[in-house]
PDB file of C-alpha atoms in Angstrom:
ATOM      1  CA  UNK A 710       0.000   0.000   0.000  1.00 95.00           C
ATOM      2  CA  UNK A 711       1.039   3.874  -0.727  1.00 97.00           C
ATOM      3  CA  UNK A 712       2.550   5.415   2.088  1.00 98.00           C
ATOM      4  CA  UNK A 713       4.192   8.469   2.961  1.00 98.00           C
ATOM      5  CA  UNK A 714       6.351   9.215   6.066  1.00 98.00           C
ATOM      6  CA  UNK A 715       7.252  11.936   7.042  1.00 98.00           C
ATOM      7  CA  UNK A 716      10.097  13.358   9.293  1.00 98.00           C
ATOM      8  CA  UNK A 717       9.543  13.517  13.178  1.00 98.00           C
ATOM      9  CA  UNK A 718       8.315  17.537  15.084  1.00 98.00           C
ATOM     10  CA  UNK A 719      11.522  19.688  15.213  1.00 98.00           C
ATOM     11  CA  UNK A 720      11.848  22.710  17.386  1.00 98.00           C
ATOM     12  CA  UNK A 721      14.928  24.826  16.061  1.00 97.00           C
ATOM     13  CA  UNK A 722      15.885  28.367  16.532  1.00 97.00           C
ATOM     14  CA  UNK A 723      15.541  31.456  14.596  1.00 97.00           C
ATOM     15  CA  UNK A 724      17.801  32.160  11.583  1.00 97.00           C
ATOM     16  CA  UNK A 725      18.626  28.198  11.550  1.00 98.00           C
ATOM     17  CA  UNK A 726      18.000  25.804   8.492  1.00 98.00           C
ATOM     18  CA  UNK A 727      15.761  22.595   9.016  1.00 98.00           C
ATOM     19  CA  UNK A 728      15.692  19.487   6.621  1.00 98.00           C
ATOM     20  CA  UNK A 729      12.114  17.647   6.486  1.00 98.00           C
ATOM     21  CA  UNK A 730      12.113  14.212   5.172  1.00 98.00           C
ATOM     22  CA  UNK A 731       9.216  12.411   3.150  1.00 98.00           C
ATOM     23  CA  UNK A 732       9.697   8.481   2.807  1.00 98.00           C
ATOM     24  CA  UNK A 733       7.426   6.824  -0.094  1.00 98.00           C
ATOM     25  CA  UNK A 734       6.782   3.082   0.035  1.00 98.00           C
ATOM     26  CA  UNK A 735       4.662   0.930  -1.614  1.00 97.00           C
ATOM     27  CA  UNK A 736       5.058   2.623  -5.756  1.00 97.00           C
ATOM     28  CA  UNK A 737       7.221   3.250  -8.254  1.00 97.00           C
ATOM     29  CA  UNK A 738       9.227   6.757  -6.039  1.00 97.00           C
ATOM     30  CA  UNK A 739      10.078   8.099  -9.815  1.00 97.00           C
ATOM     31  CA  UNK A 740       7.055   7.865 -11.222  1.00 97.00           C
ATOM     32  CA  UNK A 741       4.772  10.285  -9.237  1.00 98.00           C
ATOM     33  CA  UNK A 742       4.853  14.158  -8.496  1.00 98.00           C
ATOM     34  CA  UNK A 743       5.732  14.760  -4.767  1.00 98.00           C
ATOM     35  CA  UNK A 744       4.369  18.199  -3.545  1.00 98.00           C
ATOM     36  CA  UNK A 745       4.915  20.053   0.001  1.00 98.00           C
ATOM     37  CA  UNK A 746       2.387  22.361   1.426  1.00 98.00           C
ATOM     38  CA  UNK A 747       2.268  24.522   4.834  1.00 98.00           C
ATOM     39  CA  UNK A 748       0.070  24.881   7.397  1.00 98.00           C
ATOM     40  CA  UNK A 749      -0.138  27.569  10.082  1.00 96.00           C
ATOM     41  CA  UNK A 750      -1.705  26.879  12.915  1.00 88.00           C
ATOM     42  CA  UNK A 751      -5.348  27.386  12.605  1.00 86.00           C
ATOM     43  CA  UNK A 752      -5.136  28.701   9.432  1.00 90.00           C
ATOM     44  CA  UNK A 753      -5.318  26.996   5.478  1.00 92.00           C
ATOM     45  CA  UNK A 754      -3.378  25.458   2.971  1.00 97.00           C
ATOM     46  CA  UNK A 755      -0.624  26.849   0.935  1.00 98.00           C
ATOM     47  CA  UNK A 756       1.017  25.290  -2.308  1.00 98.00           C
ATOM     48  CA  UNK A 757       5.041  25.341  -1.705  1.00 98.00           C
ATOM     49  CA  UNK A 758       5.659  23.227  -4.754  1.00 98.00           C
ATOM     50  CA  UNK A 759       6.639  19.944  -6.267  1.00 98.00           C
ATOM     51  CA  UNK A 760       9.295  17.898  -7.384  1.00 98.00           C
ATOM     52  CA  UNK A 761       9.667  15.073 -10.051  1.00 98.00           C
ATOM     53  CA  UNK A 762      11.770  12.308  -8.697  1.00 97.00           C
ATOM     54  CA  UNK A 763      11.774  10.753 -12.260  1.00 94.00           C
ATOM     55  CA  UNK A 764      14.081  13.623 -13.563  1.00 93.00           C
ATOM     56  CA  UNK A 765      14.030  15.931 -10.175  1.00 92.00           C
ATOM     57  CA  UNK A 766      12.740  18.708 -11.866  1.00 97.00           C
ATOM     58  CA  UNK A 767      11.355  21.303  -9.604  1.00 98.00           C
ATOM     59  CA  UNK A 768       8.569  23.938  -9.421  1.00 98.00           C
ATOM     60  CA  UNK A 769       8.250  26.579  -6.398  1.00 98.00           C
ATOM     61  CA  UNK A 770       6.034  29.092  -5.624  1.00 98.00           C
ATOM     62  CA  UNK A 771       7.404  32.236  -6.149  1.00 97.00           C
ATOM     63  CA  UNK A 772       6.572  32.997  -2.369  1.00 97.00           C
ATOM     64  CA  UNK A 773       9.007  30.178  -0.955  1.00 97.00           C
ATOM     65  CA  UNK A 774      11.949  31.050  -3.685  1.00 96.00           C
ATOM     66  CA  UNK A 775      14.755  31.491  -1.438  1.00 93.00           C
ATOM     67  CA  UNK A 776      13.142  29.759   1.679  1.00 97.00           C
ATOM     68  CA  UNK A 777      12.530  26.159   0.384  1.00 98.00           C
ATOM     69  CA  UNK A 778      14.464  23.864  -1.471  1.00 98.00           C
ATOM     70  CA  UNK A 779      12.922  20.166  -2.512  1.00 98.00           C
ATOM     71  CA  UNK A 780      15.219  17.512  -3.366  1.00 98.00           C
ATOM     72  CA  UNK A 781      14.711  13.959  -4.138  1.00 98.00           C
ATOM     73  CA  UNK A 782      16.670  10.732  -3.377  1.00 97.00           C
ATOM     74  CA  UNK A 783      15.758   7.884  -5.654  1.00 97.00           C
ATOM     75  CA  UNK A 784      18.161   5.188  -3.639  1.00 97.00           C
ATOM     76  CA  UNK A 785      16.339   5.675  -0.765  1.00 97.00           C
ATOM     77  CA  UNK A 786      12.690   7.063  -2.042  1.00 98.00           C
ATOM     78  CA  UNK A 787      13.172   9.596   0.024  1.00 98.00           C
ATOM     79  CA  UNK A 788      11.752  13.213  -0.933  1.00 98.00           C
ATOM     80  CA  UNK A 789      13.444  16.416   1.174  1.00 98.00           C
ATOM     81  CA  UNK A 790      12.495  19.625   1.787  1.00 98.00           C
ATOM     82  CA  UNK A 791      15.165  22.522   3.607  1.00 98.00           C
ATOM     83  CA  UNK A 792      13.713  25.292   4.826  1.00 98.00           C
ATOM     84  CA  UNK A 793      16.396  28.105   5.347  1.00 97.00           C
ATOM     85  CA  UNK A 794      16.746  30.904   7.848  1.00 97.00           C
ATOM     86  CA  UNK A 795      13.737  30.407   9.656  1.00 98.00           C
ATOM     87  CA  UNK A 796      11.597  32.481  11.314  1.00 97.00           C
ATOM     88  CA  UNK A 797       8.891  32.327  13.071  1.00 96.00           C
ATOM     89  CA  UNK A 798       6.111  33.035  10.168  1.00 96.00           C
ATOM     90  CA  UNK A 799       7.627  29.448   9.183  1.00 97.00           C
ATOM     91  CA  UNK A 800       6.440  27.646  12.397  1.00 97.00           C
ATOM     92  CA  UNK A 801       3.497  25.474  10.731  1.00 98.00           C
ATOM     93  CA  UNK A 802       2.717  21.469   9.717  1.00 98.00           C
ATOM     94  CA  UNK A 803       4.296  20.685   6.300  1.00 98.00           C
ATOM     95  CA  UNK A 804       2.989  17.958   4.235  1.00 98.00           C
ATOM     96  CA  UNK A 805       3.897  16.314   1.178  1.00 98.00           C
ATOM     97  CA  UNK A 806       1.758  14.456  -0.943  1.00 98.00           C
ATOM     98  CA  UNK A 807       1.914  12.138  -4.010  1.00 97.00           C
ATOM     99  CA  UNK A 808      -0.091  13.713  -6.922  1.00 95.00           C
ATOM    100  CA  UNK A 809      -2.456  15.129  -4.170  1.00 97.00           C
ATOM    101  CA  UNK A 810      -4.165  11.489  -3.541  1.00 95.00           C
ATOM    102  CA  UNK A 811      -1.876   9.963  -0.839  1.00 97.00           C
ATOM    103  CA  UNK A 812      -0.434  12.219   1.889  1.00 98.00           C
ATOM    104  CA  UNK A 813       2.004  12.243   4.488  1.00 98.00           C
ATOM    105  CA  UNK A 814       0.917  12.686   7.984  1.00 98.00           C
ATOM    106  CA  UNK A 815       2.872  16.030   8.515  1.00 98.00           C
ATOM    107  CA  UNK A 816       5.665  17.266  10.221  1.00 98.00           C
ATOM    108  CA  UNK A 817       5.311  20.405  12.875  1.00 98.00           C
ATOM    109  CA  UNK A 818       8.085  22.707  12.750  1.00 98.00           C
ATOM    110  CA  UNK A 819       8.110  25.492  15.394  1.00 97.00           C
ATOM    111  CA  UNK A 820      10.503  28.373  15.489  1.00 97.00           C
ATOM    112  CA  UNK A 821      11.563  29.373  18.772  1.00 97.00           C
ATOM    113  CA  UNK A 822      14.658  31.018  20.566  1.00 94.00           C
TER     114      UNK A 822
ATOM    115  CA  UNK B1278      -2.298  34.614  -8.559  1.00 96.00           C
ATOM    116  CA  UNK B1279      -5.395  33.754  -8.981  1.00 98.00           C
ATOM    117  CA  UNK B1280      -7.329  33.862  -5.390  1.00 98.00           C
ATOM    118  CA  UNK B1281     -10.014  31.395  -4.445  1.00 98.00           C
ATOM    119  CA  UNK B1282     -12.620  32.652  -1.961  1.00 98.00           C
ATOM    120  CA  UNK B1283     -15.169  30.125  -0.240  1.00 98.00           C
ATOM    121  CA  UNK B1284     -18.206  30.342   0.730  1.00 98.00           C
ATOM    122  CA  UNK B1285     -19.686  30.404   3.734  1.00 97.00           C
ATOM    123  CA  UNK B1286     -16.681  30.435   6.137  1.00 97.00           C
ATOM    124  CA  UNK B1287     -18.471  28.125   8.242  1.00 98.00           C
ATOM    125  CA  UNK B1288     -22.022  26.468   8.462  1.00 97.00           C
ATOM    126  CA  UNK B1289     -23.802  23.926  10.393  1.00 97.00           C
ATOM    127  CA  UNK B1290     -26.116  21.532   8.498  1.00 97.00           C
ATOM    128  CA  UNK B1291     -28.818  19.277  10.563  1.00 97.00           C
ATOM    129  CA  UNK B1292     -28.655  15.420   9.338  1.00 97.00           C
ATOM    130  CA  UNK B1293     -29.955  14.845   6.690  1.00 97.00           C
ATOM    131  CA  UNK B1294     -29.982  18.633   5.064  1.00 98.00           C
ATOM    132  CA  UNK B1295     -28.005  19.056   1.570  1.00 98.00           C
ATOM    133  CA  UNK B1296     -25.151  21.237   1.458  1.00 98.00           C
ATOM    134  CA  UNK B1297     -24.349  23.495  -0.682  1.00 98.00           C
ATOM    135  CA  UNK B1298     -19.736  24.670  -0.480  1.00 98.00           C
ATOM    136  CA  UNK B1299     -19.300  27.705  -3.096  1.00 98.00           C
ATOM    137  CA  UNK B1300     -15.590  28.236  -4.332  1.00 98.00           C
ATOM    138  CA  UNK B1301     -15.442  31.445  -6.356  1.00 98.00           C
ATOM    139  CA  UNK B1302     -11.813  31.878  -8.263  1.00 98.00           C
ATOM    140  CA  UNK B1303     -10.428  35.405  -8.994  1.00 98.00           C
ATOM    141  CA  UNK B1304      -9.765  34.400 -12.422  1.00 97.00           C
ATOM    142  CA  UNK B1305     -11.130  31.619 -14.500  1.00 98.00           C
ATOM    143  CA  UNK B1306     -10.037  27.489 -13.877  1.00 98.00           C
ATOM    144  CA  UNK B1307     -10.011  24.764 -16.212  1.00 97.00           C
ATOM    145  CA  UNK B1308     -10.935  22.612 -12.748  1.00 97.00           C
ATOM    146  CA  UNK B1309     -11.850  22.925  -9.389  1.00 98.00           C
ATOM    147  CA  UNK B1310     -10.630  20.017  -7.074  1.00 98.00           C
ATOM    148  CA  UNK B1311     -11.375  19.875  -3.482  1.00 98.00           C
ATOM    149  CA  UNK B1312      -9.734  18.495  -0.197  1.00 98.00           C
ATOM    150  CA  UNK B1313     -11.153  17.408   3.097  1.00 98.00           C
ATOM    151  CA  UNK B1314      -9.260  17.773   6.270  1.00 98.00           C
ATOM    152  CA  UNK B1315     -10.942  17.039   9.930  1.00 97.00           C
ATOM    153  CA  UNK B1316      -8.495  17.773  13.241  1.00 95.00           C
ATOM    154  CA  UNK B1317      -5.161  16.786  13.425  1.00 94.00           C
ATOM    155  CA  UNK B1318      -5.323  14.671  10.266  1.00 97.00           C
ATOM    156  CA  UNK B1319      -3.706  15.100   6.860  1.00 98.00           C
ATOM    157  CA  UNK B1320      -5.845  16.698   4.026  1.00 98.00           C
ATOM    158  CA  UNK B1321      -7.396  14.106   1.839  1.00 98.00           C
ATOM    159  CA  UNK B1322      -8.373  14.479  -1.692  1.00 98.00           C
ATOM    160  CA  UNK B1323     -12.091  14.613  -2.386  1.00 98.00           C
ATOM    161  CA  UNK B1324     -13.102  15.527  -5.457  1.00 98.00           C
ATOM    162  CA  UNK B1325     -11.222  16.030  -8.825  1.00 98.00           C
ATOM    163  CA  UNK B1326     -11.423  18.400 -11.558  1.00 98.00           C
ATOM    164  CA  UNK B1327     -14.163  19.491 -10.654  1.00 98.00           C
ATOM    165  CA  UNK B1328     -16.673  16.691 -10.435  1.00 98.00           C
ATOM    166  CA  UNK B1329     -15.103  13.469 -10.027  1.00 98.00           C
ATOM    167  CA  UNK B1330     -15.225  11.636  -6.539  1.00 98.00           C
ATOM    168  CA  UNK B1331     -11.889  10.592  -5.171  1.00 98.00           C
ATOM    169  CA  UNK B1332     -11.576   6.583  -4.208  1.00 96.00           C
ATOM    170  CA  UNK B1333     -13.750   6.118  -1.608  1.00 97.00           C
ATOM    171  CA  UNK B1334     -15.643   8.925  -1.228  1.00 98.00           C
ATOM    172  CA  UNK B1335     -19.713   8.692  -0.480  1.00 98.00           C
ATOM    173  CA  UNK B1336     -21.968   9.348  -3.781  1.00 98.00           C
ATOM    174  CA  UNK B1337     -24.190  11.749  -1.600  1.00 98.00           C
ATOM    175  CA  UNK B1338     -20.814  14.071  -2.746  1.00 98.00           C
ATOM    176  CA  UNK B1339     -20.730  15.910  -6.169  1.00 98.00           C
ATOM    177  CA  UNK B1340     -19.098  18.629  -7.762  1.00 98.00           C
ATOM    178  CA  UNK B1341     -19.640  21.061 -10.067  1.00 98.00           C
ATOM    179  CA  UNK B1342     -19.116  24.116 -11.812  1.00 98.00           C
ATOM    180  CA  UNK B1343     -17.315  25.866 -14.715  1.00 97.00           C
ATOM    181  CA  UNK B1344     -15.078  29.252 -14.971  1.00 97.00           C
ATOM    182  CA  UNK B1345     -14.693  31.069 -12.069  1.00 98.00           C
ATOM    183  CA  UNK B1346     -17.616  29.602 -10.191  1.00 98.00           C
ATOM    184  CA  UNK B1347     -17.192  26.022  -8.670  1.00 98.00           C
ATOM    185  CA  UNK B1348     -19.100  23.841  -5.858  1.00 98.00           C
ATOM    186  CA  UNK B1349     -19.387  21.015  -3.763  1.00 98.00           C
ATOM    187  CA  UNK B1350     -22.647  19.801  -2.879  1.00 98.00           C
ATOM    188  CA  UNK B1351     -23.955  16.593  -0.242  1.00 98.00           C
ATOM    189  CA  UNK B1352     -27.213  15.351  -1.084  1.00 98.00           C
ATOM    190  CA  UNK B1353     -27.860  14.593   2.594  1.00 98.00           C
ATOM    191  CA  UNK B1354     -25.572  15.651   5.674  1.00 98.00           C
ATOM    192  CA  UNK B1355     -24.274  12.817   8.061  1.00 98.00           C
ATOM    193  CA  UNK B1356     -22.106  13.137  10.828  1.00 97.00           C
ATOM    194  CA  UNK B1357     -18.793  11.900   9.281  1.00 97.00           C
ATOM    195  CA  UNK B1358     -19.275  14.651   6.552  1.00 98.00           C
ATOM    196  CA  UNK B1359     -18.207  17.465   9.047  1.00 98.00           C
ATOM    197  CA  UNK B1360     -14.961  18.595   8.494  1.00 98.00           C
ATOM    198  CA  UNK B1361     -12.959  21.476   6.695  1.00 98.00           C
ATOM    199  CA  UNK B1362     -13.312  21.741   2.861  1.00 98.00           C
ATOM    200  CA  UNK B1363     -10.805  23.281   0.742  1.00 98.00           C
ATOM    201  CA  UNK B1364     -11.292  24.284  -3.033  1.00 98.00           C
ATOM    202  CA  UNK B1365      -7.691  24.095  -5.016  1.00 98.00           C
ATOM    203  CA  UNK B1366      -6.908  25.671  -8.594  1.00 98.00           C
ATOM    204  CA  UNK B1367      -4.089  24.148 -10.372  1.00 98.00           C
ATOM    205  CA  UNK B1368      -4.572  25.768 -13.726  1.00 97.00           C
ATOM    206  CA  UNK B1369      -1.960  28.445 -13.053  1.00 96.00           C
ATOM    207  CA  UNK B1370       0.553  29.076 -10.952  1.00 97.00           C
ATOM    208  CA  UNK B1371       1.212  29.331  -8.115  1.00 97.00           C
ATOM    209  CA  UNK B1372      -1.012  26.682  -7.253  1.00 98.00           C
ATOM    210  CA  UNK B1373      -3.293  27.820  -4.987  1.00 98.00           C
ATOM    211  CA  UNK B1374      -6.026  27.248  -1.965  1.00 98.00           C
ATOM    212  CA  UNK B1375      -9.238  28.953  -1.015  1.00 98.00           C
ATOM    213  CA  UNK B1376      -9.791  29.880   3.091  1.00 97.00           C
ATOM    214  CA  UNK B1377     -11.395  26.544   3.447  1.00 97.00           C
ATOM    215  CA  UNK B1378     -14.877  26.182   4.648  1.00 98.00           C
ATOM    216  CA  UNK B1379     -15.577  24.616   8.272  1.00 98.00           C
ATOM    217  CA  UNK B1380     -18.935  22.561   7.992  1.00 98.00           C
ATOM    218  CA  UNK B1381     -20.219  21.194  11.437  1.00 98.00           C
ATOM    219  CA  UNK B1382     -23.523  18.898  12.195  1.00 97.00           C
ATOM    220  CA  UNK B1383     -26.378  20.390  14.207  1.00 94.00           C
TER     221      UNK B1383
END
């Protein structure tokens, strides 16, 4: 069966650089879109973007140029996303998703000195 | 970007009642496709492009709509249906998300 897991809650500080991790089992890792959206507490869903493991080609919304970067290891079907010089506007659950029909069950990141 | 706005916000429906989620897009979609997300649980895909039920999902669901106007209907409210509703363009980007609607039982 289709799974995705994702990386356990991490609590890092301001200005630091976290690395989420998003393990696929059960398909073919290169053969599906993986995408990443955020979640703010209370609040709704926003698109970061997506990544091809077949050819890791990427696609980012503009907003999260700069602040995420999605990578893909097809050794270990592994999908990552870093998340750079955090602040707290970043704090939030992050899920990825396989073409939008399996999900991950979401990793909380919270920003805090 | 093109912004999706949903309507209402949030609404209570009695068992039973149909239900009527409005997802108005700032520009017009080829599709509409819609999530459902209840506490503490992953988003799950509902319906897609616009009309067609995800696996699993109960036939008292449908979806409709063309342009810039888009909604999800239940024939009949039941408990399990309440839950968070999001409407999703992905016919430009950025991809993007309306505000979600929060739809509770009576």
């Amino acid at each position: 069966q289709v799974q995705l897991q994702q990386s356990g809650p991490e609590l890092v500080k301001p200005g630091a650089s976290v690395r989420i991790s998003c393990k696929a089992s059960g398909y073919t890792f290169t053969s599906y879109y993986i995408h990443w959206v955020k979640q703010r507490p209370g609040q709704g869903l926003e698109w970061i973007g997506w990544i091809y493991p077949g050819n890791v080609n990427t696609k980012y919304n503009e907003k999260f140029k700069g602040k995420a970067t999605l990578t893909a290891d097809k050794s270990s079907s592994t999908a990552y996303m870093q998340l750079s010089s955090l602040t707290s506007e970043d704090s939030a659950v992050y899920f990825c998703a396989r073409d939008w029909d399996y999900w991950g069950q979401g990793t909380t990141l919270t920003v805090s000195s | 970007q093109i912004v999706l706005t949903q309507s209402p916000a949030i609404m209570s429906a009695s068992p039973g009642e149909k239900v009527t989620i409005t997802c108005s897009a700032s520009s017009s979609v080829s599709y509409m496709h819609w999530f459902q997300q209840k506490p503490g649980t992953s988003p799950k895909l509902w319906i897609y492009s616009t009309s067609n039920l995800a696996s699993g999902v109960p036939a008292r669901f449908s979806g409709s709509g063309s342009g810039t106007s888009y909604s999800l209907t239940i024939s009949r409210m039941e408990a399990e249906d309440a839950a968070t509703y999001y409407c999703q363009q992905r016919s430009s980007y950025p991809w993007t998300f309306g505000g979600g609607t929060k739809l509770e039982i009576k």
